[in-house]
Amino acid sequence: STVDLNCDLGEGFGIWTLGDDDALLDVVTSANIACGFHAGDPSILRKVTDRAVAAGVVIGAQVSYRDLAGFGRRFIDVEPAALADDIVYQLGALDGFARIAGDRVRYVKPHGALYNAIVTHTEQAAAVVAAVRDYDPTLAVLGLPGSQWLAHAEAAGLSTVHEAFADRAYTARGTLVSRREANAVLHDASEIADRCVRMVRDGVVRATTGEDVEVRPHSLCVHGDTPGAVAIARLVRDRLTAAGITLEAFR
Amino acid sequence: STVDLNCDLGEGFGIWTLGDDDALLDVVTSANIACGFHAGDPSILRKVTDRAVAAGVVIGAQVSYRDLAGFGRRFIDVEPAALADDIVYQLGALDGFARIAGDRVRYVKPHGALYNAIVTHTEQAAAVVAAVRDYDPTLAVLGLPGSQWLAHAEAAGLSTVHEAFADRAYTARGTLVSRREANAVLHDASEIADRCVRMVRDGVVRATTGEDVEVRPHSLCVHGDTPGAVAIARLVRDRLTAAGITLEAFR
Amino acid sequence: STVDLNCDLGEGFGIWTLGDDDALLDVVTSANIACGFHAGDPSILRKVTDRAVAAGVVIGAQVSYRDLAGFGRRFIDVEPAALADDIVYQLGALDGFARIAGDRVRYVKPHGALYNAIVTHTEQAAAVVAAVRDYDPTLAVLGLPGSQWLAHAEAAGLSTVHEAFADRAYTARGTLVSRREANAVLHDASEIADRCVRMVRDGVVRATTGEDVEVRPHSLCVHGDTPGAVAIARLVRDRLTAAGITLEAFR
Amino acid sequence: STVDLNCDLGEGFGIWTLGDDDALLDVVTSANIACGFHAGDPSILRKVTDRAVAAGVVIGAQVSYRDLAGFGRRFIDVEPAALADDIVYQLGALDGFARIAGDRVRYVKPHGALYNAIVTHTEQAAAVVAAVRDYDPTLAVLGLPGSQWLAHAEAAGLSTVHEAFADRAYTARGTLVSRREANAVLHDASEIADRCVRMVRDGVVRATTGEDVEVRPHSLCVHGDTPGAVAIARLVRDRLTAAGITLEAFR
């Protein structure tokens, strides 16, 4: 069996850096590259798209609310039409660099508060879908199973990719434990890697309440900006490979 | 004979407006559309590209230094490589909207302080040229005859378009009178329109010192943000047409 | 009897203008000056504070979410502590100019989406109050009667000022008709001015349902950015004066 | 004898960090705190001013061109009057937090490209001086001996503080070796610390050409954002103390 490994990249700005892009590009198969609205300046977009193409990593647009000061982590009640325009702007900007690097943007993964909002916010979900469809209906969209975002994308004829989170705890209903809970994020690399193997091989993850719940991820998200992020991502990759699972970008 | 008529458009931001885009799109043949770095937000880019295509007006990217607070009118000593990346970002962003509108970006005209800087600033001129060539070597570049910008563009194999200014005074050497001089800008619509006819039909313009100097514009720039801008632009168009000159975008 | 007349001012940015600040400074008694987060750049702050002091108009800080692109009209789910810091920053920045002009900031009126949010959003209301109290507990706060904002301000010992809107329709419960309703905003200058007189002299306003409801405004808000804004503001002032009402800033 | 030790602090933005503010506040006597135009958001200003006051470190305003994307390191040809307004805005914003923390801004040190520009740029130097004098003529100004900035400040009656750089190479004329030269910056902590002792005790520094040149610093600048910055700063402090030199903020 196969699975994709995705990670957020290019999330510095100007003099400021975040995460180890180069190391992660050796590990993942898909790069969610920041497009300048929550992070990422033009020189970072250039560098990361160049290196992603050189590393054979597929380029995705990590689109966001316009909010550098808040790193895109704050819900903004932007009008759906304006949101769609913001998304198109980011897609076009990143795609220019991707094309110069010899490839192009292949998928879209919303970032931060936008990712969370369009799990349930119908109008914003529809707006992001409309933007993607307007820009290029062959782009895949990456997101949370059960979200409005994926439902609208599917209805619009876009190719959808279900993702699971390598280091997040799951409830008995198969949803993510809220980050406000103490145990929302796992930190033990070995445990994280083993969970990833089970998710892909067996289609289940152990919930915080003890039982297994079903997950069928096409893509696993590893984080790039936490302590030990690179080591965790590498172990996930190694364990998956050792379990006979092929890592490759979704299509 | 034929000439192109170009104008800056899409130079509002958020709630703020500047110029009468709709009226000017009925007059000009080429639209220099702001790309978000000195003016223009994504919703404005969407609206102006849509209307330009509907009006049969060719879309150009009016690229700028990153400076909303200064409207791109202040020289910034940005590193050439970073400048090139800023240009690619703007090109890609605008092109996304142009493609959705059913056309694409066809040319590049730098804005404000960048326009002025690359008349003489070799490194920045070369950087903007490199960005255009990287992004799409079929894009034309619009600029001041004799500028480093056009010289580098020509050396790089780009198609260059010489422009003259409808409402600016010229020196005996054929250069623009500095805006710091009192008489740098003409305001009389009839005089402006007559000068335009002479520039295109006869290849000359009357200098402030009284003699005719040679100009051979492929494109005439009319301004959109001055009082009476639309009326002046219309009169220029009418007089050119009445003189048997065809208004059409350069190729 | 007396009443204050307040208006939003200084809401341009860079090259862009909005409203006729100079004309309005001849009409109002209190100026809600934008502080740079939704509008207003440092040169505008300087100019408007200078002129407000010269005109004898009291200076208030029109604080906002950080959102130039959205003119502060979009709710942002910013953390309360970060919001408080944003408010202090804006207060300090405006106060610097006010002091140079020979006066100082005397009150705080939140702008746009923040104004609306803290009618009910307890945490954000408390955060803005905490910022004002930290910065200067002698500042008055201007807002909607019945709002969390005024309730928290009063509990914190701040001086509160109730405002009514000259050109907004009221419901039978004394609340504002939502802007989503067709009849939310009045446009007839004479009707607006007469309503203002009744609000101040009689303490009532005619609701959309036909009955009079009680309002007891310390301050009337006139708008500066609508067509005919200056003419309406002048008529409000004239009718109030003609009715024997003294226009003066609250204390 | 005594000397001041100053360092740039608060130079993160949003999620991004730069330097170890807390460690450096235990070492320096004066903190040049970023004011939001090249770095520093309101929450950072709050935190750093609070901690500076708690540590007994004097607060200075590290004012800059408006350029987050370029970290204030690019010359911007901003109009002097607009530059002065930008400086007042930053001073007021930082001062608000300083006052809440129980102290206030005591001095001004321009950052990056502005620091370099006003060594020779008369109009911009005069503009920054005018802003400081307008805001508060009791503020001291920190800068390079021989600069237009200090000359204008002195002429305006401001208190001037000469600074020397702990880790920069000096020419035989007592000026800084350009950063474009390979040997412009020293990296050996012990050598840096010894040079600092000589500068303060003996009033000389060894130039790259081998001879001693005179320097008479009131303040030594240590860097906070280089590898080993904290260790170097600590060693400078220890060696100065061991040499009988008292570290204390200038007055």
mmCIF file of C-alpha atoms in Angstrom, chain C:
data_model
loop_
_atom_site.group_PDB
_atom_site.id
_atom_site.type_symbol
_atom_site.label_atom_id
_atom_site.label_comp_id
_atom_site.label_asym_id
_atom_site.label_seq_id
_atom_site.Cartn_x
_atom_site.Cartn_y
_atom_site.Cartn_z
ATOM 1 C CA SER C 1 -29.087 70.879 27.584
ATOM 2 C CA THR C 2 -25.868 69.767 25.909
ATOM 3 C CA VAL C 3 -24.669 66.985 23.692
ATOM 4 C CA ASP C 4 -21.426 65.919 22.066
ATOM 5 C CA LEU C 5 -21.133 65.338 18.321
ATOM 6 C CA ASN C 6 -18.577 62.683 17.315
ATOM 7 C CA CYS C 7 -17.325 61.551 13.921
ATOM 8 C CA ASP C 8 -14.688 59.169 12.517
ATOM 9 C CA LEU C 9 -11.738 61.063 11.073
ATOM 10 C CA GLY C 10 -8.277 60.412 9.673
ATOM 11 C CA GLU C 11 -9.408 57.327 7.800
ATOM 12 C CA GLY C 12 -7.238 57.656 4.733
ATOM 13 C CA PHE C 13 -4.004 55.744 4.213
ATOM 14 C CA GLY C 14 -0.985 56.782 2.185
ATOM 15 C CA ILE C 15 -2.202 58.214 -1.095
ATOM 16 C CA TRP C 16 -5.801 57.270 -0.397
ATOM 17 C CA THR C 17 -8.314 59.628 1.162
ATOM 18 C CA LEU C 18 -11.681 59.083 2.809
ATOM 19 C CA GLY C 19 -14.082 61.714 3.983
ATOM 20 C CA ASP C 20 -13.550 65.448 4.338
ATOM 21 C CA ASP C 21 -11.695 65.792 7.622
ATOM 22 C CA ASP C 22 -11.282 69.535 7.475
ATOM 23 C CA ALA C 23 -14.948 70.254 6.867
ATOM 24 C CA LEU C 24 -16.034 67.856 9.608
ATOM 25 C CA LEU C 25 -13.657 69.386 12.149
ATOM 26 C CA ASP C 26 -15.682 72.573 11.807
ATOM 27 C CA VAL C 27 -18.840 70.686 12.772
ATOM 28 C CA VAL C 28 -18.121 68.075 15.425
ATOM 29 C CA THR C 29 -16.949 68.433 19.005
ATOM 30 C CA SER C 30 -15.145 65.077 19.274
ATOM 31 C CA ALA C 31 -12.939 63.393 16.658
ATOM 32 C CA ASN C 32 -12.554 59.612 16.626
ATOM 33 C CA ILE C 33 -9.148 59.488 14.950
ATOM 34 C CA ALA C 34 -7.986 56.284 13.236
ATOM 35 C CA CYS C 35 -4.727 54.996 14.731
ATOM 36 C CA GLY C 36 -3.127 53.086 11.855
ATOM 37 C CA PHE C 37 -4.596 49.602 12.286
ATOM 38 C CA HIS C 38 -7.654 49.920 10.034
ATOM 39 C CA ALA C 39 -6.732 53.285 8.499
ATOM 40 C CA GLY C 40 -4.533 56.261 9.219
ATOM 41 C CA ASP C 41 -0.824 56.526 8.610
ATOM 42 C CA PRO C 42 1.555 58.570 10.775
ATOM 43 C CA SER C 43 1.337 61.650 8.542
ATOM 44 C CA ILE C 44 -2.438 61.566 8.673
ATOM 45 C CA LEU C 45 -2.363 61.206 12.450
ATOM 46 C CA ARG C 46 -0.120 64.248 12.643
ATOM 47 C CA LYS C 47 -2.296 66.340 10.370
ATOM 48 C CA VAL C 48 -5.623 65.446 11.936
ATOM 49 C CA THR C 49 -4.453 65.849 15.526
ATOM 50 C CA ASP C 50 -2.954 69.247 14.644
ATOM 51 C CA ARG C 51 -6.160 70.413 13.051
ATOM 52 C CA ALA C 52 -8.395 68.967 15.746
ATOM 53 C CA VAL C 53 -6.503 70.919 18.381
ATOM 54 C CA ALA C 54 -6.598 74.061 16.260
ATOM 55 C CA ALA C 55 -10.357 73.643 15.853
ATOM 56 C CA GLY C 56 -10.901 72.970 19.545
ATOM 57 C CA VAL C 57 -12.157 69.463 18.845
ATOM 58 C CA VAL C 58 -11.467 66.782 21.455
ATOM 59 C CA ILE C 59 -9.258 63.864 20.331
ATOM 60 C CA GLY C 60 -10.388 60.273 20.737
ATOM 61 C CA ALA C 61 -8.618 57.079 19.695
ATOM 62 C CA GLN C 62 -10.576 55.068 17.161
ATOM 63 C CA VAL C 63 -8.881 51.742 17.863
ATOM 64 C CA SER C 64 -9.341 48.692 15.654
ATOM 65 C CA TYR C 65 -8.367 45.175 14.810
ATOM 66 C CA ARG C 66 -5.170 45.069 12.742
ATOM 67 C CA ASP C 67 -6.723 44.889 9.287
ATOM 68 C CA LEU C 68 -5.934 47.542 6.699
ATOM 69 C CA ALA C 69 -7.105 45.316 3.850
ATOM 70 C CA GLY C 70 -10.517 44.930 5.455
ATOM 71 C CA PHE C 71 -10.735 48.436 6.962
ATOM 72 C CA GLY C 72 -11.309 46.820 10.350
ATOM 73 C CA ARG C 73 -14.743 45.658 9.294
ATOM 74 C CA ARG C 74 -14.164 41.938 9.729
ATOM 75 C CA PHE C 75 -14.352 40.198 13.072
ATOM 76 C CA ILE C 76 -10.988 38.710 14.011
ATOM 77 C CA ASP C 77 -10.853 36.086 16.699
ATOM 78 C CA VAL C 78 -7.697 37.533 18.228
ATOM 79 C CA GLU C 79 -6.631 36.397 21.676
ATOM 80 C CA PRO C 80 -7.766 38.909 24.307
ATOM 81 C CA ALA C 81 -4.241 39.529 25.600
ATOM 82 C CA ALA C 82 -2.965 40.236 22.096
ATOM 83 C CA LEU C 83 -5.947 42.484 21.448
ATOM 84 C CA ALA C 84 -5.179 44.483 24.587
ATOM 85 C CA ASP C 85 -1.604 44.942 23.380
ATOM 86 C CA ASP C 86 -2.846 46.085 19.957
ATOM 87 C CA ILE C 87 -5.023 48.684 21.678
ATOM 88 C CA VAL C 88 -2.212 50.022 23.862
ATOM 89 C CA TYR C 89 0.019 50.326 20.802
ATOM 90 C CA GLN C 90 -2.579 52.397 18.961
ATOM 91 C CA LEU C 91 -3.319 54.561 21.995
ATOM 92 C CA GLY C 92 0.338 55.361 22.501
ATOM 93 C CA ALA C 93 0.929 56.127 18.840
ATOM 94 C CA LEU C 94 -1.971 58.553 18.587
ATOM 95 C CA ASP C 95 -1.247 60.106 21.961
ATOM 96 C CA GLY C 96 2.256 61.035 20.820
ATOM 97 C CA PHE C 97 0.813 63.165 18.042
ATOM 98 C CA ALA C 98 -1.911 64.550 20.268
ATOM 99 C CA ARG C 99 0.684 65.723 22.796
ATOM 100 C CA ILE C 100 2.799 67.338 20.077
ATOM 101 C CA ALA C 101 -0.335 69.133 18.921
ATOM 102 C CA GLY C 102 -0.769 70.469 22.432
ATOM 103 C CA ASP C 103 -3.489 68.238 23.794
ATOM 104 C CA ARG C 104 -3.821 64.504 24.382
ATOM 105 C CA VAL C 105 -6.096 61.554 23.731
ATOM 106 C CA ARG C 106 -9.203 61.992 25.879
ATOM 107 C CA TYR C 107 -11.363 59.002 25.045
ATOM 108 C CA VAL C 108 -11.514 55.677 23.197
ATOM 109 C CA LYS C 109 -14.059 54.528 20.629
ATOM 110 C CA PRO C 110 -13.514 51.109 19.036
ATOM 111 C CA HIS C 111 -14.007 50.905 15.287
ATOM 112 C CA GLY C 112 -16.036 48.748 12.963
ATOM 113 C CA ALA C 113 -16.022 45.029 13.640
ATOM 114 C CA LEU C 114 -14.397 45.532 17.021
ATOM 115 C CA TYR C 115 -17.128 47.987 18.002
ATOM 116 C CA ASN C 116 -19.736 45.436 17.037
ATOM 117 C CA ALA C 117 -17.934 42.444 18.542
ATOM 118 C CA ILE C 118 -17.593 43.916 22.018
ATOM 119 C CA VAL C 119 -21.278 44.631 22.271
ATOM 120 C CA THR C 120 -21.509 40.953 23.189
ATOM 121 C CA HIS C 121 -18.001 39.398 23.169
ATOM 122 C CA THR C 122 -17.127 39.434 26.841
ATOM 123 C CA GLU C 123 -13.455 38.488 26.575
ATOM 124 C CA GLN C 124 -12.627 41.010 23.873
ATOM 125 C CA ALA C 125 -14.643 43.698 25.669
ATOM 126 C CA ALA C 126 -12.705 43.030 28.852
ATOM 127 C CA ALA C 127 -9.427 43.120 26.937
ATOM 128 C CA VAL C 128 -10.097 46.539 25.442
ATOM 129 C CA VAL C 129 -11.143 47.831 28.839
ATOM 130 C CA ALA C 130 -7.973 46.433 30.417
ATOM 131 C CA ALA C 131 -5.876 48.148 27.761
ATOM 132 C CA VAL C 132 -7.533 51.512 28.361
ATOM 133 C CA ARG C 133 -7.241 51.197 32.121
ATOM 134 C CA ASP C 134 -3.592 50.161 31.871
ATOM 135 C CA TYR C 135 -2.796 52.999 29.518
ATOM 136 C CA ASP C 136 -4.699 55.732 31.320
ATOM 137 C CA PRO C 137 -7.697 55.210 33.603
ATOM 138 C CA THR C 138 -8.776 58.821 33.121
ATOM 139 C CA LEU C 139 -9.711 58.135 29.492
ATOM 140 C CA ALA C 140 -13.421 58.041 28.793
ATOM 141 C CA VAL C 141 -14.865 55.252 26.678
ATOM 142 C CA LEU C 142 -17.536 55.809 24.058
ATOM 143 C CA GLY C 143 -19.941 53.075 23.032
ATOM 144 C CA LEU C 144 -23.336 51.527 22.679
ATOM 145 C CA PRO C 145 -25.624 51.570 25.716
ATOM 146 C CA GLY C 146 -26.128 48.028 26.951
ATOM 147 C CA SER C 147 -22.885 46.733 25.487
ATOM 148 C CA GLN C 148 -20.416 44.477 27.289
ATOM 149 C CA TRP C 149 -17.861 47.129 26.436
ATOM 150 C CA LEU C 150 -19.562 49.806 28.526
ATOM 151 C CA ALA C 151 -20.501 47.353 31.262
ATOM 152 C CA HIS C 152 -16.907 46.226 31.719
ATOM 153 C CA ALA C 153 -15.634 49.786 31.464
ATOM 154 C CA GLU C 154 -17.999 50.908 34.192
ATOM 155 C CA ALA C 155 -17.012 47.990 36.397
ATOM 156 C CA ALA C 156 -13.373 48.986 35.889
ATOM 157 C CA GLY C 157 -14.117 52.512 37.020
ATOM 158 C CA LEU C 158 -13.761 54.138 33.619
ATOM 159 C CA SER C 159 -15.961 57.032 32.631
ATOM 160 C CA THR C 160 -18.512 55.847 30.060
ATOM 161 C CA VAL C 161 -20.244 57.825 27.364
ATOM 162 C CA HIS C 162 -23.448 56.551 25.743
ATOM 163 C CA GLU C 163 -23.781 57.288 22.082
ATOM 164 C CA ALA C 164 -26.662 57.262 19.647
ATOM 165 C CA PHE C 165 -26.427 57.276 15.883
ATOM 166 C CA ALA C 166 -27.817 60.197 13.953
ATOM 167 C CA ASP C 167 -28.553 58.260 10.790
ATOM 168 C CA ARG C 168 -29.408 54.767 11.988
ATOM 169 C CA ALA C 169 -32.843 53.227 12.355
ATOM 170 C CA TYR C 170 -33.821 51.895 15.793
ATOM 171 C CA THR C 171 -35.945 48.901 16.754
ATOM 172 C CA ALA C 172 -38.766 48.984 19.284
ATOM 173 C CA ARG C 173 -36.303 47.677 21.874
ATOM 174 C CA GLY C 174 -33.997 50.625 21.350
ATOM 175 C CA THR C 175 -31.331 48.665 19.502
ATOM 176 C CA LEU C 176 -29.990 49.434 16.056
ATOM 177 C CA VAL C 177 -31.642 47.912 13.002
ATOM 178 C CA SER C 178 -29.061 45.593 11.446
ATOM 179 C CA ARG C 179 -27.236 46.973 8.436
ATOM 180 C CA ARG C 180 -28.438 43.896 6.584
ATOM 181 C CA GLU C 181 -31.947 45.362 6.652
ATOM 182 C CA ALA C 182 -32.874 47.641 3.781
ATOM 183 C CA ASN C 183 -33.967 50.518 6.013
ATOM 184 C CA ALA C 184 -31.050 50.426 8.460
ATOM 185 C CA VAL C 185 -29.594 53.766 7.435
ATOM 186 C CA LEU C 186 -31.468 57.054 7.019
ATOM 187 C CA HIS C 187 -30.456 59.356 4.200
ATOM 188 C CA ASP C 188 -32.758 62.346 4.488
ATOM 189 C CA ALA C 189 -30.743 65.125 6.114
ATOM 190 C CA SER C 190 -33.743 66.944 7.532
ATOM 191 C CA GLU C 191 -35.231 63.793 9.033
ATOM 192 C CA ILE C 192 -31.867 62.874 10.534
ATOM 193 C CA ALA C 193 -31.429 66.302 12.073
ATOM 194 C CA ASP C 194 -34.923 66.314 13.536
ATOM 195 C CA ARG C 195 -34.387 62.886 15.065
ATOM 196 C CA CYS C 196 -31.215 64.170 16.696
ATOM 197 C CA VAL C 197 -33.098 67.053 18.279
ATOM 198 C CA ARG C 198 -35.723 64.686 19.661
ATOM 199 C CA MET C 199 -33.086 62.307 20.999
ATOM 200 C CA VAL C 200 -31.345 65.038 22.939
ATOM 201 C CA ARG C 201 -34.279 67.236 23.925
ATOM 202 C CA ASP C 202 -36.902 64.557 24.539
ATOM 203 C CA GLY C 203 -34.814 61.468 25.146
ATOM 204 C CA VAL C 204 -36.685 59.441 22.545
ATOM 205 C CA VAL C 205 -36.338 58.229 18.995
ATOM 206 C CA ARG C 206 -39.063 56.932 16.682
ATOM 207 C CA ALA C 207 -38.578 53.188 16.082
ATOM 208 C CA THR C 208 -39.192 51.562 12.703
ATOM 209 C CA THR C 209 -42.340 50.085 14.199
ATOM 210 C CA GLY C 210 -43.743 53.555 14.861
ATOM 211 C CA GLU C 211 -43.502 54.014 18.602
ATOM 212 C CA ASP C 212 -41.052 56.180 20.480
ATOM 213 C CA VAL C 213 -38.302 54.415 22.399
ATOM 214 C CA GLU C 214 -36.064 55.951 24.993
ATOM 215 C CA VAL C 215 -32.492 56.967 24.220
ATOM 216 C CA ARG C 216 -30.348 59.153 26.430
ATOM 217 C CA PRO C 217 -27.237 59.892 24.398
ATOM 218 C CA HIS C 218 -24.297 61.815 25.778
ATOM 219 C CA SER C 219 -22.920 61.866 22.270
ATOM 220 C CA LEU C 220 -24.353 61.676 18.767
ATOM 221 C CA CYS C 221 -22.366 59.930 16.057
ATOM 222 C CA VAL C 222 -22.489 61.439 12.570
ATOM 223 C CA HIS C 223 -20.846 59.644 9.683
ATOM 224 C CA GLY C 224 -18.068 61.160 7.630
ATOM 225 C CA ASP C 225 -17.662 58.834 4.699
ATOM 226 C CA THR C 226 -21.128 58.724 3.153
ATOM 227 C CA PRO C 227 -22.382 60.908 0.293
ATOM 228 C CA GLY C 228 -23.571 64.186 1.689
ATOM 229 C CA ALA C 229 -21.938 63.444 5.042
ATOM 230 C CA VAL C 230 -20.739 66.972 5.621
ATOM 231 C CA ALA C 231 -24.080 68.517 4.709
ATOM 232 C CA ILE C 232 -25.909 66.159 7.048
ATOM 233 C CA ALA C 233 -23.480 66.819 9.880
ATOM 234 C CA ARG C 234 -23.895 70.570 9.431
ATOM 235 C CA LEU C 235 -27.664 70.350 9.451
ATOM 236 C CA VAL C 236 -27.596 68.223 12.598
ATOM 237 C CA ARG C 237 -25.429 70.835 14.245
ATOM 238 C CA ASP C 238 -27.611 73.712 13.082
ATOM 239 C CA ARG C 239 -30.892 72.148 14.190
ATOM 240 C CA LEU C 240 -29.495 71.180 17.572
ATOM 241 C CA THR C 241 -28.207 74.701 18.091
ATOM 242 C CA ALA C 242 -31.478 76.206 16.909
ATOM 243 C CA ALA C 243 -33.278 74.017 19.452
ATOM 244 C CA GLY C 244 -31.207 75.590 22.208
ATOM 245 C CA ILE C 245 -28.965 72.596 22.681
ATOM 246 C CA THR C 246 -25.309 73.346 23.368
ATOM 247 C CA LEU C 247 -22.805 71.269 21.444
ATOM 248 C CA GLU C 248 -19.815 70.472 23.537
ATOM 249 C CA ALA C 249 -17.550 67.545 24.173
ATOM 250 C CA PHE C 250 -18.455 65.260 27.074
ATOM 251 C CA ARG C 251 -16.282 65.350 30.167
#
